Amino acid sequence: MATNWGSLLQDKQQLEELARQAVDRALAEGVLLRTSQEPTSSEVVSYAPFTLFPSLVPSALLEQAYAVQMDFNLLVDAVSQNAAFLEQTLSSTIKQDDFTARLFDIHKQVLKEGIAQTVFLGLNRSDYMFQRSADGSPALKQIEINTISASFGGLASRTPAVHRHVLSVLSKTKEAGKILSNNPSKGLALGIAKAWELYGSPNALVLLIAQEKERNIFDQRAIENELLARNIHVIRRTFEDISEKGSLDQDRRLDGQEIAVVYFRDGYMPRQYSLQNWEARLLLERSHAAKCPDIATQLAGTKKVQQELSRPGMLEMLLPGQPEAVARLRATFAGLYSLDVGEEGDQAIAEALAAPSRFVLKPQREGGGNNLYGEEMVQALKQLKDSEERASYILMEKIEPEPFENCLLRPGSPARVVQCISELGIFGVYVRQEKTLVMNKHVGHLLRTKAIEHADGGVAAGVAVLDNPYPV
Amino acid sequence: MATNWGSLLQDKQQLEELARQAVDRALAEGVLLRTSQEPTSSEVVSYAPFTLFPSLVPSALLEQAYAVQMDFNLLVDAVSQNAAFLEQTLSSTIKQDDFTARLFDIHKQVLKEGIAQTVFLGLNRSDYMFQRSADGSPALKQIEINTISASFGGLASRTPAVHRHVLSVLSKTKEAGKILSNNPSKGLALGIAKAWELYGSPNALVLLIAQEKERNIFDQRAIENELLARNIHVIRRTFEDISEKGSLDQDRRLDGQEIAVVYFRDGYMPRQYSLQNWEARLLLERSHAAKCPDIATQLAGTKKVQQELSRPGMLEMLLPGQPEAVARLRATFAGLYSLDVGEEGDQAIAEALAAPSRFVLKPQREGGGNNLYGEEMVQALKQLKDSEERASYILMEKIEPEPFENCLLRPGSPARVVQCISELGIFGVYVRQEKTLVMNKHVGHLLRTKAIEHADGGVAAGVAVLDNPYPV
């Protein structure tokens, strides 16, 4: 991992010319973002930030991450169907975290009146970092699993051409040939298409719940385009649109244009919900349409569930009779610690205060940029220590990958060679009809890379940039 | 031709939603332009203007235009090799038109010292409009042939996906299937690749002469990318770069990084030449590299040559023993009239003044926006009538196509349904080694459409927009 593109990163003039070529290729391939100035319009656009070179990733870790993805799909699906596990796991969290509590309320309400949907669709992304170890062989450690709005599958489908271009310009034809092909947008669309087909109404549509301000629309359009190529039509609506015009008929079918699948690209953060948006979410959840994700699957992606899954015996309980899957899953788990009030939580806090550099403090939040490290974590833990609020957080072992050099390209900034670390995501897709799993696949990967000066943050948060694994 | 997409153009709300989808698809497919605010940078970009719907074009005219393209390739190549014809044809023009005169000076100089290049590459685009006739069947009439910097082959390769998308959204699957595939960028690159190969130096590069401010860079990048895929490397330089650093070795090879092919995307308009740029052009012209175009081929594309070719006997003289090619070529000629001082020119001016709506006045200029129509033409003709300057113009029959409705999409403007006319271009490629023609092909098409209120102007001039023919 410590080896990299070496001297290529030293020639400033060559880097600048390569960067110009790479940026034009990225734009031409559709690696686009709307601008921060005009996030509601596509009149002018820019490129999504990316690395000039692909980053080296050990093949064995890539293979391991792919191999465990179907196990994670099964695990998420099992958790989402286990109301007792969810209720017990989240009982302390929902007392302290209003967002999780509101999601849980909707979950309970649909359980009470009976789940209308018969088709269940999971599109998730399991994210990993490469923990360095004493013997120098890095280990795959899961950071989190995203069960709602897992993004960048579309843009990641367009980036291999960019890195192949850069290496070809350098006459590194053999190296260019090693960049893996990747098409998560197609795989994600195939999952949606399967759920649409099982819904069984040829004129029904896919409803994409979109944000009004969406810089990352081209990531979503890539999936929409794959669906359109299969004659499946997508309409984009905001929660506000649903709140104003949405209704259910007597069979809990979404009225007007019938909806077969609701695909959420909004609704994963508290600030995305006004009161009317919560009502819209409930309306959608009560409908007969397949939701991606349904509310239970969104809850299965919380940090608290992740932490609870690492407890001895939990995987065995949720995936009975599958010891190999359990072993594969557990091998990717980092140290995870409950901060619930009690002796176990007290001990975790004491350990983190004693060695802050070894831990991360995580709230129940998606979207990047919410975690606390170092001195900030220490201050927060000191404040939380004697409060019940601490149950809304978990503590996680901090993964420390080996840094390497790469060159980061961002609109409006000069090309910058920095020490970086990467995060690998694997996209998983599964479809279940009633109790029968009819699809369980991995459909591609996402590598994101950031300067080590940034402790946290995703691509959309403006910190990590798109990358490709260069298998070694 | 009068039929169109009818009621689809009436539903304003549907048009706006279709336009949003079409714009996002165009951007994702790489139908890009740099912005007019930042023409030297790709930090933010926009889409190249285009029609929301493909425009109806009779299949027979498309086929005719494709069928005559190889004849036009032969004709241009024959003219470029006929120094006597060029000298005689341009003798009056070069006395009055400084730009043509300077090109001609370079032509004479390289003829005098002997042409160094042995490989000749033509990439041209022959443009047509569809003249309506009394019986309602439109006729293909050539507007001009572009023998230098013929553009939009790259972007035209990316637009079929956009119109297929629009028709698919409307569930017009059968109609979407009728949009022709089109890949001129690949064909143009194959021509360059063949010339590069015949030059015979595996490490030699292709030199693209670029403008500093180039909004249309993505059109050029499409060709560069096709070459890179064949391991042929392209460097982009301005005339200024060549003037500062270019030199020829004793074998008239371009020094430093050896150049096999010079591809001009600059140098077709007077304002593109400073004194040092003329020197650079001469340096390149004197080199051993294949030039696209060489100076004689650029001269073969002048309006004066076009007019002279329409004289009885000229085609027969230039393409001896090829009566079928001559007949195909002549069938596409509109009425063309010399304004040289003398009786013939006097008569042409008198006719144009008597019926101005039937004529266009054309100077020896490329790039669009230079022609004069109607009252402007009348004023110009009155001024020119008694001056020798009139020899720098030609008069052409004005082609009057049947207008039709389409919806034009431009960055920063609302979608606009207007009466339009189209211009069809066919891309031609040929390669000659010494006296042997080793490639002669048509490689795709370009349809551009503009509102009838605009008399003149190309896509780059901001008037015509990209389109696709919908064959009927």
Tab-separated table of C-alpha atoms in Angstrom, chain A residues 15-236:
chain	number	residue	atom	x	y	z
A	15	LEU	CA	0.653	16.788	-13.595
A	16	GLU	CA	-1.033	19.961	-14.791
A	17	GLU	CA	-1.320	18.723	-18.377
A	18	LEU	CA	-2.566	15.334	-17.150
A	19	ALA	CA	-5.069	17.092	-14.910
A	20	ARG	CA	-6.455	19.090	-17.859
A	21	GLN	CA	-6.874	15.900	-19.860
A	22	ALA	CA	-8.380	14.022	-16.932
A	23	VAL	CA	-10.869	16.795	-16.164
A	24	ASP	CA	-12.035	17.004	-19.785
A	25	ARG	CA	-12.393	13.230	-19.910
A	26	ALA	CA	-14.314	13.158	-16.620
A	27	LEU	CA	-16.690	15.817	-17.938
A	28	ALA	CA	-17.152	14.002	-21.246
A	29	GLU	CA	-17.873	10.725	-19.429
A	30	GLY	CA	-20.550	12.338	-17.273
A	31	VAL	CA	-18.672	12.487	-13.948
A	32	LEU	CA	-20.691	15.608	-13.176
A	33	LEU	CA	-21.990	17.596	-10.245
A	34	ARG	CA	-24.214	20.619	-10.293
A	35	THR	CA	-22.428	23.656	-8.898
A	36	SER	CA	-22.775	24.699	-5.272
A	37	GLN	CA	-24.005	28.080	-6.536
A	38	GLU	CA	-26.841	26.514	-8.587
A	39	PRO	CA	-27.759	23.173	-6.989
A	40	THR	CA	-31.296	23.190	-8.428
A	41	SER	CA	-30.311	23.688	-12.061
A	42	SER	CA	-28.266	21.918	-14.751
A	43	GLU	CA	-27.573	25.042	-16.797
A	44	VAL	CA	-23.921	24.992	-15.802
A	45	VAL	CA	-22.251	21.990	-14.201
A	46	SER	CA	-18.827	20.934	-13.049
A	47	TYR	CA	-16.982	17.686	-12.530
A	48	ALA	CA	-17.193	15.617	-9.375
A	49	PRO	CA	-13.807	15.818	-7.608
A	50	PHE	CA	-11.558	12.835	-8.284
A	51	THR	CA	-8.002	11.555	-7.935
A	52	LEU	CA	-5.667	11.955	-10.880
A	53	PHE	CA	-4.405	8.394	-10.394
A	54	PRO	CA	-6.148	5.224	-9.265
A	55	SER	CA	-5.129	4.190	-5.749
A	56	LEU	CA	-3.495	0.873	-4.979
A	57	VAL	CA	-5.750	-1.654	-3.240
A	58	PRO	CA	-4.733	-5.227	-2.398
A	59	SER	CA	-6.690	-7.649	-4.593
A	60	ALA	CA	-7.282	-9.929	-1.624
A	61	LEU	CA	-9.152	-7.175	0.237
A	62	LEU	CA	-11.224	-6.300	-2.812
A	63	GLU	CA	-12.167	-9.951	-3.178
A	64	GLN	CA	-12.955	-10.255	0.510
A	65	ALA	CA	-15.217	-7.202	0.364
A	66	TYR	CA	-17.060	-8.581	-2.662
A	67	ALA	CA	-17.348	-12.031	-1.097
A	68	VAL	CA	-18.978	-10.767	2.107
A	69	GLN	CA	-21.481	-8.474	0.380
A	70	MET	CA	-24.175	-11.089	-0.106
A	71	ASP	CA	-23.812	-11.985	3.582
A	72	PHE	CA	-24.394	-8.335	4.479
A	73	ASN	CA	-27.449	-8.270	2.225
A	74	LEU	CA	-28.831	-11.293	4.086
A	75	LEU	CA	-27.958	-9.758	7.441
A	76	VAL	CA	-29.646	-6.421	6.730
A	77	ASP	CA	-32.687	-8.218	5.413
A	78	ALA	CA	-32.793	-10.441	8.513
A	79	VAL	CA	-32.515	-7.468	10.870
A	80	SER	CA	-35.263	-5.598	9.021
A	81	GLN	CA	-37.631	-8.527	9.543
A	82	ASN	CA	-36.804	-8.982	13.206
A	83	ALA	CA	-39.047	-6.495	14.965
A	84	ALA	CA	-38.047	-7.760	18.396
A	85	PHE	CA	-34.349	-7.276	17.708
A	86	LEU	CA	-34.901	-3.764	16.350
A	87	GLU	CA	-37.099	-2.794	19.290
A	88	GLN	CA	-34.675	-4.085	21.884
A	89	THR	CA	-31.581	-2.707	20.147
A	90	LEU	CA	-32.980	0.747	19.606
A	91	SER	CA	-34.855	1.101	22.911
A	92	SER	CA	-32.194	3.258	24.545
A	93	THR	CA	-31.378	5.190	21.355
A	94	ILE	CA	-34.932	6.302	20.617
A	95	LYS	CA	-35.238	7.802	24.078
A	96	GLN	CA	-32.359	10.161	23.262
A	97	ASP	CA	-32.348	10.559	19.496
A	98	ASP	CA	-35.435	12.203	18.089
A	99	PHE	CA	-34.669	11.267	14.470
A	100	THR	CA	-34.341	7.551	15.176
A	101	ALA	CA	-37.430	7.785	17.382
A	102	ARG	CA	-39.536	9.227	14.558
A	103	LEU	CA	-38.387	6.546	12.142
A	104	PHE	CA	-39.199	3.961	14.806
A	105	ASP	CA	-42.691	5.412	15.296
A	106	ILE	CA	-43.436	4.920	11.598
A	107	HIS	CA	-42.014	1.403	11.837
A	108	LYS	CA	-44.349	0.560	14.720
A	109	GLN	CA	-47.347	2.088	13.010
A	110	VAL	CA	-46.970	0.063	9.809
A	111	LEU	CA	-46.312	-3.086	11.837
A	112	LYS	CA	-49.498	-2.459	13.747
A	113	GLU	CA	-51.730	-1.936	10.733
A	114	GLY	CA	-49.934	-4.615	8.718
A	115	ILE	CA	-47.248	-4.151	6.089
A	116	ALA	CA	-48.918	-3.490	2.734
A	117	GLN	CA	-45.943	-4.189	0.538
A	118	THR	CA	-45.097	-7.722	-0.556
A	119	VAL	CA	-41.917	-6.870	-2.464
A	120	PHE	CA	-38.816	-5.718	-0.560
A	121	LEU	CA	-35.859	-4.088	-2.264
A	122	GLY	CA	-32.491	-3.414	-0.672
A	123	LEU	CA	-29.861	-1.264	-2.360
A	124	ASN	CA	-27.021	-0.769	0.083
A	125	ARG	CA	-23.345	0.027	0.184
A	126	SER	CA	-21.005	-1.461	2.750
A	127	ASP	CA	-17.977	0.772	3.367
A	128	TYR	CA	-14.542	-0.367	4.518
A	129	MET	CA	-11.094	0.940	5.305
A	130	PHE	CA	-7.840	-0.962	5.282
A	131	GLN	CA	-6.491	-1.234	8.821
A	132	ARG	CA	-2.722	-1.483	8.873
A	133	SER	CA	-1.372	-4.278	10.997
A	134	ALA	CA	1.926	-5.143	12.644
A	135	ASP	CA	2.898	-7.603	9.893
A	136	GLY	CA	2.224	-5.041	7.138
A	137	SER	CA	-0.731	-6.889	5.597
A	138	PRO	CA	-3.752	-4.581	5.848
A	139	ALA	CA	-7.108	-5.883	7.067
A	140	LEU	CA	-10.576	-5.051	5.736
A	141	LYS	CA	-12.614	-3.301	8.432
A	142	GLN	CA	-16.204	-2.189	7.957
A	143	ILE	CA	-16.901	1.469	8.682
A	144	GLU	CA	-20.648	1.341	8.168
A	145	ILE	CA	-23.376	0.033	5.933
A	146	ASN	CA	-25.617	2.501	4.130
A	147	THR	CA	-29.115	1.148	3.699
A	148	ILE	CA	-30.718	4.367	2.420
A	149	SER	CA	-29.673	6.631	-0.469
A	150	ALA	CA	-26.355	4.801	-0.940
A	151	SER	CA	-24.868	7.080	-3.556
A	152	PHE	CA	-22.135	7.410	-6.212
A	153	GLY	CA	-23.013	4.143	-7.940
A	154	GLY	CA	-23.826	6.193	-11.031
A	155	LEU	CA	-20.705	8.328	-11.113
A	156	ALA	CA	-18.481	5.381	-10.113
A	157	SER	CA	-19.672	3.676	-13.303
A	158	ARG	CA	-18.133	6.516	-15.312
A	159	THR	CA	-14.739	6.914	-13.617
A	160	PRO	CA	-12.797	3.862	-14.904
A	161	ALA	CA	-12.567	5.523	-18.352
A	162	VAL	CA	-10.945	8.567	-16.743
A	163	HIS	CA	-8.136	6.668	-15.018
A	164	ARG	CA	-7.610	4.482	-18.099
A	165	HIS	CA	-7.238	7.722	-20.045
A	166	VAL	CA	-4.635	9.131	-17.661
A	167	LEU	CA	-2.577	5.941	-17.737
A	168	SER	CA	-2.887	5.704	-21.537
A	169	VAL	CA	-1.613	9.269	-21.944
A	170	LEU	CA	1.426	8.110	-19.960
A	171	SER	CA	1.738	5.123	-22.344
A	172	LYS	CA	0.994	2.837	-19.395
A	173	THR	CA	-1.247	0.617	-21.497
A	174	LYS	CA	-0.802	-2.480	-19.363
A	175	GLU	CA	-1.602	-0.541	-16.220
A	176	ALA	CA	-4.648	1.054	-17.892
A	177	GLY	CA	-5.906	-2.439	-18.630
A	178	LYS	CA	-5.837	-3.305	-14.936
A	179	ILE	CA	-8.435	-0.674	-13.999
A	180	LEU	CA	-11.507	-2.726	-13.149
A	181	SER	CA	-14.691	-2.185	-15.099
A	182	ASN	CA	-17.465	-1.107	-12.808
A	183	ASN	CA	-21.155	-0.527	-13.414
A	184	PRO	CA	-23.076	-0.248	-10.151
A	185	SER	CA	-25.722	1.955	-11.794
A	186	LYS	CA	-26.738	-0.946	-13.989
A	187	GLY	CA	-26.832	-3.377	-11.079
A	188	LEU	CA	-28.820	-1.012	-8.860
A	189	ALA	CA	-31.252	-0.471	-11.744
A	190	LEU	CA	-31.621	-4.242	-12.200
A	191	GLY	CA	-32.662	-4.503	-8.543
A	192	ILE	CA	-35.252	-1.763	-8.988
A	193	ALA	CA	-36.398	-3.400	-12.236
A	194	LYS	CA	-36.868	-6.749	-10.501
A	195	ALA	CA	-38.923	-5.166	-7.705
A	196	TRP	CA	-40.958	-3.271	-10.331
A	197	GLU	CA	-41.604	-6.488	-12.225
A	198	LEU	CA	-42.687	-8.382	-9.098
A	199	TYR	CA	-45.074	-5.561	-8.207
A	200	GLY	CA	-46.822	-6.724	-11.341
A	201	SER	CA	-48.446	-3.665	-12.870
A	202	PRO	CA	-47.017	-2.885	-16.318
A	203	ASN	CA	-48.006	0.783	-16.264
A	204	ALA	CA	-46.731	1.492	-12.770
A	205	LEU	CA	-43.829	3.878	-12.302
A	206	VAL	CA	-40.762	4.169	-10.133
A	207	LEU	CA	-40.946	7.174	-7.803
A	208	LEU	CA	-37.584	8.691	-6.930
A	209	ILE	CA	-37.829	10.856	-3.836
A	210	ALA	CA	-35.404	13.652	-4.647
A	211	GLN	CA	-34.083	16.688	-2.877
A	212	GLU	CA	-34.938	20.057	-4.341
A	213	LYS	CA	-31.265	21.064	-4.188
A	214	GLU	CA	-29.407	18.078	-5.591
A	215	ARG	CA	-25.866	18.609	-6.796
A	216	ASN	CA	-25.498	14.864	-7.295
A	217	ILE	CA	-28.402	14.470	-9.748
A	218	PHE	CA	-26.222	12.892	-12.457
A	219	ASP	CA	-25.473	9.994	-10.116
A	220	GLN	CA	-29.213	9.397	-9.899
A	221	ARG	CA	-29.837	10.002	-13.605
A	222	ALA	CA	-27.427	7.169	-14.417
A	223	ILE	CA	-29.817	4.769	-12.658
A	224	GLU	CA	-32.878	6.416	-14.211
A	225	ASN	CA	-31.302	6.015	-17.663
A	226	GLU	CA	-30.666	2.315	-17.065
A	227	LEU	CA	-34.321	1.891	-16.081
A	228	LEU	CA	-35.563	3.853	-19.090
A	229	ALA	CA	-33.495	1.554	-21.319
A	230	ARG	CA	-35.679	-1.248	-19.873
A	231	ASN	CA	-38.864	0.764	-20.517
A	232	ILE	CA	-39.353	1.455	-16.828
A	233	HIS	CA	-40.292	5.067	-16.261
A	234	VAL	CA	-39.096	7.093	-13.295
A	235	ILE	CA	-40.710	10.214	-11.897
A	236	ARG	CA	-38.806	12.479	-9.532
